[in-house]
Amino acid sequence: MMGSEDELQTPLLGKDSPLDRRAKRRIRDLYDQEQQIAIPTNDALDPERRRRVDLTITEIQGQSAAIQKTLEEERRTVCDIARKISGTPVRQIYLVGCGDSLSAMFGARALYEQLLGIKCEPMQALDFAYYFNRPLDRRTLVVGLSSSGTTTRTVEAILLAKALGAKTLALTNTPESPLMQESDHGLLVHAERKGWPTQASTAALALLFQFAIEFAASASAKTREIQSLQIALDEIPALVDDVTKKCSECIRRIARIEARKHLYLFSGGGASYSAAFFGAAKIKECTPNHAIAIPLEEFHHYNSQKDGDPLFLTAPSGPTIPRARDTAAEGKRRGGNVYSVTSEDEELLANSSDEAIALPRMLETLTPLVYAVPAQLFAYYVGKEKFRIADAERAAN
């Protein structure tokens, strides 16, 4: 019988847990490892944060190569796994993760539901593991994403899903990690994670898209749509590389303007909420300041933006453009600064913003892979500028 100390660690170690003894041991070990992880302090010149910020630009610039390598190296495995999983009808898909991994899951949902016609729900791994996991059976697929493969809550989610009879699929950068070992199937993300996570997240999202395409090919007859999606996905690495090069100087200039702020807002609707989530996460990693990702409609139900607050608003051509225009206008009315990431020739939004970063028009369901890049760059350049300011202030004193 598990003691109260175990239950305080996680309810899945309690006596009512559906997990067996071996699975509980796995969770205990991961929990103990988790307690040893150190994160940077809020010191403006924290050396560990500076080290990771400095490495982040290399990861951002290497995203196109990581995406391409991941798609090429895993394509055969993706096809095999999709064929096996589609052998039994799947009625529901859960996409679980934490942090950047959850951002990627938000980015995948629209494509999954539109292409597969299956209810798909991104969910924080803790919420899935502890609350929202019934009913589960062999017609449910639970996909877990963790770059390290050791995120305790994500491994818990996969262990619980298996115990309740669901199919499980892991995506991770780390072969032989606990997440990979505990899942029925596994896909490897071929990306680095030396700085703050960027390419590990976008390469994983590309792999999620590839899995959806192969799953659809195995389970349906949407041949023309599938072929068009595959062509569009194969073009993504070149688009990411092009956007990174073309946007860098503009984003660097905006970062200089906003570097002394203490709060940063990001917003988007539909799949673009993923880009907002990525942007807020990077600010919180690259700087000692606050950042919030706000769903597009929620922005309008509170006084979300205050005088001087910067807002990065992501809205590619699609259904959210009119509401994004309202968001930009409201942000300006409140005295905020609005930077819109939108599609070329989207004047409705551009005219309502302080500045619009125009990106190539593309399938909206695939835009999170490309439209997240400006938010990543912004966080990096803000982080670098804050270090420059802090260095100058320390030297002056």
PDB file of C-alpha atoms in Angstrom, residues 100-292:
ATOM      1  CA  ASP A 100       6.506  24.237 -25.535  1.00  0.00           C
ATOM      2  CA  SER A 101       5.260  20.724 -26.206  1.00  0.00           C
ATOM      3  CA  LEU A 102       1.741  21.852 -25.376  1.00  0.00           C
ATOM      4  CA  SER A 103       2.228  24.838 -27.716  1.00  0.00           C
ATOM      5  CA  ALA A 104       2.963  22.415 -30.542  1.00  0.00           C
ATOM      6  CA  MET A 105      -0.147  20.409 -29.716  1.00  0.00           C
ATOM      7  CA  PHE A 106      -2.321  23.524 -30.006  1.00  0.00           C
ATOM      8  CA  GLY A 107      -0.778  24.077 -33.420  1.00  0.00           C
ATOM      9  CA  ALA A 108      -1.642  20.558 -34.610  1.00  0.00           C
ATOM     10  CA  ARG A 109      -5.307  20.423 -33.664  1.00  0.00           C
ATOM     11  CA  ALA A 110      -6.859  22.208 -36.650  1.00  0.00           C
ATOM     12  CA  LEU A 111      -5.151  19.995 -39.219  1.00  0.00           C
ATOM     13  CA  TYR A 112      -6.028  16.813 -37.325  1.00  0.00           C
ATOM     14  CA  GLU A 113      -9.704  17.620 -37.034  1.00  0.00           C
ATOM     15  CA  GLN A 114     -10.090  18.942 -40.581  1.00  0.00           C
ATOM     16  CA  LEU A 115      -8.143  16.159 -42.261  1.00  0.00           C
ATOM     17  CA  LEU A 116      -9.104  13.178 -40.122  1.00  0.00           C
ATOM     18  CA  GLY A 117     -12.607  14.165 -39.077  1.00  0.00           C
ATOM     19  CA  ILE A 118     -11.780  12.943 -35.567  1.00  0.00           C
ATOM     20  CA  LYS A 119     -12.277  14.891 -32.357  1.00  0.00           C
ATOM     21  CA  CYS A 120      -8.832  16.000 -31.227  1.00  0.00           C
ATOM     22  CA  GLU A 121      -8.036  17.749 -27.969  1.00  0.00           C
ATOM     23  CA  PRO A 122      -4.721  19.296 -26.916  1.00  0.00           C
ATOM     24  CA  MET A 123      -4.401  19.041 -23.157  1.00  0.00           C
ATOM     25  CA  GLN A 124      -1.952  19.890 -20.423  1.00  0.00           C
ATOM     26  CA  ALA A 125      -0.476  16.560 -19.364  1.00  0.00           C
ATOM     27  CA  LEU A 126      -1.372  17.073 -15.695  1.00  0.00           C
ATOM     28  CA  ASP A 127      -5.019  17.738 -16.544  1.00  0.00           C
ATOM     29  CA  PHE A 128      -5.180  14.592 -18.629  1.00  0.00           C
ATOM     30  CA  ALA A 129      -3.397  12.423 -16.066  1.00  0.00           C
ATOM     31  CA  TYR A 130      -5.436  13.612 -13.082  1.00  0.00           C
ATOM     32  CA  TYR A 131      -8.817  14.736 -14.417  1.00  0.00           C
ATOM     33  CA  PHE A 132      -9.966  14.504 -18.029  1.00  0.00           C
ATOM     34  CA  ASN A 133      -9.228  10.953 -19.089  1.00  0.00           C
ATOM     35  CA  ARG A 134     -12.526   9.052 -19.211  1.00  0.00           C
ATOM     36  CA  PRO A 135     -13.686   7.222 -21.159  1.00  0.00           C
ATOM     37  CA  LEU A 136     -10.573   5.757 -22.753  1.00  0.00           C
ATOM     38  CA  ASP A 137     -10.384   2.560 -24.783  1.00  0.00           C
ATOM     39  CA  ARG A 138      -8.614   1.107 -27.812  1.00  0.00           C
ATOM     40  CA  ARG A 139     -10.451   3.595 -30.048  1.00  0.00           C
ATOM     41  CA  THR A 140      -8.627   6.453 -28.306  1.00  0.00           C
ATOM     42  CA  LEU A 141      -5.141   7.599 -29.329  1.00  0.00           C
ATOM     43  CA  VAL A 142      -3.056   9.535 -26.815  1.00  0.00           C
ATOM     44  CA  VAL A 143      -0.015  11.317 -28.245  1.00  0.00           C
ATOM     45  CA  GLY A 144       2.603  12.524 -25.761  1.00  0.00           C
ATOM     46  CA  LEU A 145       5.344  15.022 -26.628  1.00  0.00           C
ATOM     47  CA  SER A 146       8.397  15.750 -24.498  1.00  0.00           C
ATOM     48  CA  SER A 147      11.765  16.813 -25.879  1.00  0.00           C
ATOM     49  CA  SER A 148      13.704  15.187 -23.041  1.00  0.00           C
ATOM     50  CA  GLY A 149      11.322  12.249 -22.793  1.00  0.00           C
ATOM     51  CA  THR A 150      11.518  12.578 -19.015  1.00  0.00           C
ATOM     52  CA  THR A 151       8.775  15.142 -18.292  1.00  0.00           C
ATOM     53  CA  THR A 152       7.057  13.478 -15.351  1.00  0.00           C
ATOM     54  CA  ARG A 153       3.499  14.614 -16.064  1.00  0.00           C
ATOM     55  CA  THR A 154       3.705  13.573 -19.734  1.00  0.00           C
ATOM     56  CA  VAL A 155       5.037  10.127 -18.871  1.00  0.00           C
ATOM     57  CA  GLU A 156       2.266   9.841 -16.283  1.00  0.00           C
ATOM     58  CA  ALA A 157      -0.301  10.670 -18.965  1.00  0.00           C
ATOM     59  CA  ILE A 158       1.036   7.950 -21.265  1.00  0.00           C
ATOM     60  CA  LEU A 159       1.208   5.360 -18.463  1.00  0.00           C
ATOM     61  CA  LEU A 160      -2.361   6.134 -17.436  1.00  0.00           C
ATOM     62  CA  ALA A 161      -3.599   6.000 -21.038  1.00  0.00           C
ATOM     63  CA  LYS A 162      -2.067   2.545 -21.497  1.00  0.00           C
ATOM     64  CA  ALA A 163      -3.485   1.323 -18.198  1.00  0.00           C
ATOM     65  CA  LEU A 164      -6.969   2.396 -19.317  1.00  0.00           C
ATOM     66  CA  GLY A 165      -6.663   0.689 -22.705  1.00  0.00           C
ATOM     67  CA  ALA A 166      -5.829   3.551 -25.091  1.00  0.00           C
ATOM     68  CA  LYS A 167      -3.275   3.477 -27.887  1.00  0.00           C
ATOM     69  CA  THR A 168      -0.209   5.594 -27.191  1.00  0.00           C
ATOM     70  CA  LEU A 169       2.349   7.386 -29.352  1.00  0.00           C
ATOM     71  CA  ALA A 170       5.429   9.259 -28.125  1.00  0.00           C
ATOM     72  CA  LEU A 171       7.362  12.054 -29.826  1.00  0.00           C
ATOM     73  CA  THR A 172      10.730  12.961 -28.298  1.00  0.00           C
ATOM     74  CA  ASN A 173      14.261  14.061 -29.135  1.00  0.00           C
ATOM     75  CA  THR A 174      15.661  11.375 -26.865  1.00  0.00           C
ATOM     76  CA  PRO A 175      15.900   7.705 -27.927  1.00  0.00           C
ATOM     77  CA  GLU A 176      15.390   5.170 -25.129  1.00  0.00           C
ATOM     78  CA  SER A 177      13.882   7.842 -22.880  1.00  0.00           C
ATOM     79  CA  PRO A 178      11.140   6.849 -20.410  1.00  0.00           C
ATOM     80  CA  LEU A 179       8.456   8.387 -22.644  1.00  0.00           C
ATOM     81  CA  MET A 180       9.662   6.390 -25.643  1.00  0.00           C
ATOM     82  CA  GLN A 181       9.965   3.193 -23.629  1.00  0.00           C
ATOM     83  CA  GLU A 182       6.525   3.456 -22.072  1.00  0.00           C
ATOM     84  CA  SER A 183       4.587   4.209 -25.284  1.00  0.00           C
ATOM     85  CA  ASP A 184       3.237   1.672 -27.763  1.00  0.00           C
ATOM     86  CA  HIS A 185       4.877   3.569 -30.608  1.00  0.00           C
ATOM     87  CA  GLY A 186       7.555   6.245 -30.830  1.00  0.00           C
ATOM     88  CA  LEU A 187       8.810   8.865 -33.266  1.00  0.00           C
ATOM     89  CA  LEU A 188      12.144  10.647 -32.963  1.00  0.00           C
ATOM     90  CA  VAL A 189      12.479  14.408 -33.364  1.00  0.00           C
ATOM     91  CA  HIS A 190      15.843  15.191 -34.974  1.00  0.00           C
ATOM     92  CA  ALA A 191      16.583  18.573 -33.405  1.00  0.00           C
ATOM     93  CA  GLU A 192      18.922  20.237 -30.920  1.00  0.00           C
ATOM     94  CA  ARG A 193      17.976  21.704 -27.583  1.00  0.00           C
ATOM     95  CA  LYS A 194      21.019  23.550 -26.319  1.00  0.00           C
ATOM     96  CA  GLY A 195      19.413  26.979 -26.074  1.00  0.00           C
ATOM     97  CA  TRP A 196      15.788  27.683 -25.187  1.00  0.00           C
ATOM     98  CA  PRO A 197      13.567  25.281 -27.147  1.00  0.00           C
ATOM     99  CA  THR A 198      12.722  26.329 -30.691  1.00  0.00           C
ATOM    100  CA  GLN A 199      13.621  23.751 -33.328  1.00  0.00           C
ATOM    101  CA  ALA A 200      12.740  20.880 -30.990  1.00  0.00           C
ATOM    102  CA  SER A 201       9.195  22.267 -30.908  1.00  0.00           C
ATOM    103  CA  THR A 202       8.755  23.141 -34.578  1.00  0.00           C
ATOM    104  CA  ALA A 203      10.335  19.896 -35.815  1.00  0.00           C
ATOM    105  CA  ALA A 204       7.978  18.007 -33.489  1.00  0.00           C
ATOM    106  CA  LEU A 205       5.008  19.935 -34.877  1.00  0.00           C
ATOM    107  CA  ALA A 206       6.086  19.096 -38.426  1.00  0.00           C
ATOM    108  CA  LEU A 207       6.271  15.446 -37.394  1.00  0.00           C
ATOM    109  CA  LEU A 208       2.764  15.654 -35.948  1.00  0.00           C
ATOM    110  CA  PHE A 209       1.565  17.032 -39.287  1.00  0.00           C
ATOM    111  CA  GLN A 210       3.323  14.224 -41.156  1.00  0.00           C
ATOM    112  CA  PHE A 211       1.670  11.642 -38.923  1.00  0.00           C
ATOM    113  CA  ALA A 212      -1.763  13.150 -39.626  1.00  0.00           C
ATOM    114  CA  ILE A 213      -1.111  12.979 -43.373  1.00  0.00           C
ATOM    115  CA  GLU A 214      -0.001   9.347 -43.221  1.00  0.00           C
ATOM    116  CA  PHE A 215      -2.872   8.435 -40.899  1.00  0.00           C
ATOM    117  CA  ALA A 216      -5.335   9.972 -43.362  1.00  0.00           C
ATOM    118  CA  ALA A 217      -3.679   8.119 -46.252  1.00  0.00           C
ATOM    119  CA  SER A 218      -4.076   4.820 -44.388  1.00  0.00           C
ATOM    120  CA  ALA A 219      -7.624   5.399 -43.216  1.00  0.00           C
ATOM    121  CA  SER A 220      -9.408   7.380 -45.952  1.00  0.00           C
ATOM    122  CA  ALA A 221      -9.666   8.118 -49.660  1.00  0.00           C
ATOM    123  CA  LYS A 222      -8.934  11.877 -49.584  1.00  0.00           C
ATOM    124  CA  THR A 223      -6.133  11.331 -52.090  1.00  0.00           C
ATOM    125  CA  ARG A 224      -6.051  14.777 -53.695  1.00  0.00           C
ATOM    126  CA  GLU A 225      -6.235  16.663 -50.388  1.00  0.00           C
ATOM    127  CA  ILE A 226      -3.529  14.459 -48.888  1.00  0.00           C
ATOM    128  CA  GLN A 227      -1.226  15.002 -51.857  1.00  0.00           C
ATOM    129  CA  SER A 228      -1.697  18.774 -51.667  1.00  0.00           C
ATOM    130  CA  LEU A 229      -0.948  18.767 -47.946  1.00  0.00           C
ATOM    131  CA  GLN A 230       2.186  16.713 -48.445  1.00  0.00           C
ATOM    132  CA  ILE A 231       3.480  19.126 -51.078  1.00  0.00           C
ATOM    133  CA  ALA A 232       2.750  22.077 -48.777  1.00  0.00           C
ATOM    134  CA  LEU A 233       4.454  20.417 -45.803  1.00  0.00           C
ATOM    135  CA  ASP A 234       7.540  19.589 -47.862  1.00  0.00           C
ATOM    136  CA  GLU A 235       7.843  23.299 -48.715  1.00  0.00           C
ATOM    137  CA  ILE A 236       7.878  24.356 -45.053  1.00  0.00           C
ATOM    138  CA  PRO A 237      11.657  24.114 -44.377  1.00  0.00           C
ATOM    139  CA  ALA A 238      12.441  26.558 -47.192  1.00  0.00           C
ATOM    140  CA  LEU A 239       9.713  28.939 -45.979  1.00  0.00           C
ATOM    141  CA  VAL A 240      11.014  28.848 -42.399  1.00  0.00           C
ATOM    142  CA  ASP A 241      14.543  29.604 -43.583  1.00  0.00           C
ATOM    143  CA  ASP A 242      13.356  32.469 -45.795  1.00  0.00           C
ATOM    144  CA  VAL A 243      11.181  34.039 -43.084  1.00  0.00           C
ATOM    145  CA  THR A 244      13.983  33.791 -40.514  1.00  0.00           C
ATOM    146  CA  LYS A 245      16.393  35.655 -42.771  1.00  0.00           C
ATOM    147  CA  LYS A 246      13.946  38.298 -43.973  1.00  0.00           C
ATOM    148  CA  CYS A 247      12.378  39.087 -40.566  1.00  0.00           C
ATOM    149  CA  SER A 248      15.461  39.225 -38.373  1.00  0.00           C
ATOM    150  CA  GLU A 249      16.411  42.877 -38.824  1.00  0.00           C
ATOM    151  CA  CYS A 250      12.824  44.133 -38.500  1.00  0.00           C
ATOM    152  CA  ILE A 251      12.277  42.083 -35.340  1.00  0.00           C
ATOM    153  CA  ARG A 252      15.599  43.228 -33.899  1.00  0.00           C
ATOM    154  CA  ARG A 253      14.496  46.854 -34.341  1.00  0.00           C
ATOM    155  CA  ILE A 254      11.142  46.207 -32.627  1.00  0.00           C
ATOM    156  CA  ALA A 255      12.947  44.437 -29.777  1.00  0.00           C
ATOM    157  CA  ARG A 256      15.090  47.519 -29.163  1.00  0.00           C
ATOM    158  CA  ILE A 257      11.927  49.607 -28.874  1.00  0.00           C
ATOM    159  CA  GLU A 258      10.294  47.234 -26.385  1.00  0.00           C
ATOM    160  CA  ALA A 259      13.293  45.953 -24.420  1.00  0.00           C
ATOM    161  CA  ARG A 260      12.651  48.003 -21.279  1.00  0.00           C
ATOM    162  CA  LYS A 261       9.101  46.725 -20.813  1.00  0.00           C
ATOM    163  CA  HIS A 262       8.210  44.302 -18.014  1.00  0.00           C
ATOM    164  CA  LEU A 263       5.162  42.634 -19.573  1.00  0.00           C
ATOM    165  CA  TYR A 264       4.716  41.201 -23.063  1.00  0.00           C
ATOM    166  CA  LEU A 265       1.428  40.076 -24.597  1.00  0.00           C
ATOM    167  CA  PHE A 266       0.874  37.568 -27.387  1.00  0.00           C
ATOM    168  CA  SER A 267      -2.427  36.663 -28.991  1.00  0.00           C
ATOM    169  CA  GLY A 268      -3.851  34.519 -31.764  1.00  0.00           C
ATOM    170  CA  GLY A 269      -6.915  32.469 -32.619  1.00  0.00           C
ATOM    171  CA  GLY A 270      -7.296  28.939 -33.936  1.00  0.00           C
ATOM    172  CA  ALA A 271      -3.974  27.354 -34.835  1.00  0.00           C
ATOM    173  CA  SER A 272      -2.279  30.737 -34.345  1.00  0.00           C
ATOM    174  CA  TYR A 273      -2.753  30.515 -30.589  1.00  0.00           C
ATOM    175  CA  SER A 274       0.193  28.129 -30.859  1.00  0.00           C
ATOM    176  CA  ALA A 275       2.433  30.978 -32.071  1.00  0.00           C
ATOM    177  CA  ALA A 276       1.217  33.159 -29.186  1.00  0.00           C
ATOM    178  CA  PHE A 277       1.979  30.362 -26.729  1.00  0.00           C
ATOM    179  CA  PHE A 278       5.479  29.903 -28.200  1.00  0.00           C
ATOM    180  CA  GLY A 279       6.172  33.636 -28.015  1.00  0.00           C
ATOM    181  CA  ALA A 280       5.132  34.008 -24.382  1.00  0.00           C
ATOM    182  CA  ALA A 281       7.152  30.938 -23.420  1.00  0.00           C
ATOM    183  CA  LYS A 282      10.297  32.316 -25.081  1.00  0.00           C
ATOM    184  CA  ILE A 283       9.992  35.693 -23.335  1.00  0.00           C
ATOM    185  CA  LYS A 284       9.700  33.935 -19.964  1.00  0.00           C
ATOM    186  CA  GLU A 285      12.799  31.885 -20.780  1.00  0.00           C
ATOM    187  CA  CYS A 286      14.951  34.572 -22.409  1.00  0.00           C
ATOM    188  CA  THR A 287      14.172  37.345 -19.892  1.00  0.00           C
ATOM    189  CA  PRO A 288      13.297  37.742 -16.194  1.00  0.00           C
ATOM    190  CA  ASN A 289       9.967  39.350 -17.168  1.00  0.00           C
ATOM    191  CA  HIS A 290       6.328  38.343 -17.513  1.00  0.00           C
ATOM    192  CA  ALA A 291       4.572  37.287 -20.712  1.00  0.00           C
ATOM    193  CA  ILE A 292       1.010  36.146 -21.377  1.00  0.00           C
TER     194      ILE A 292
END
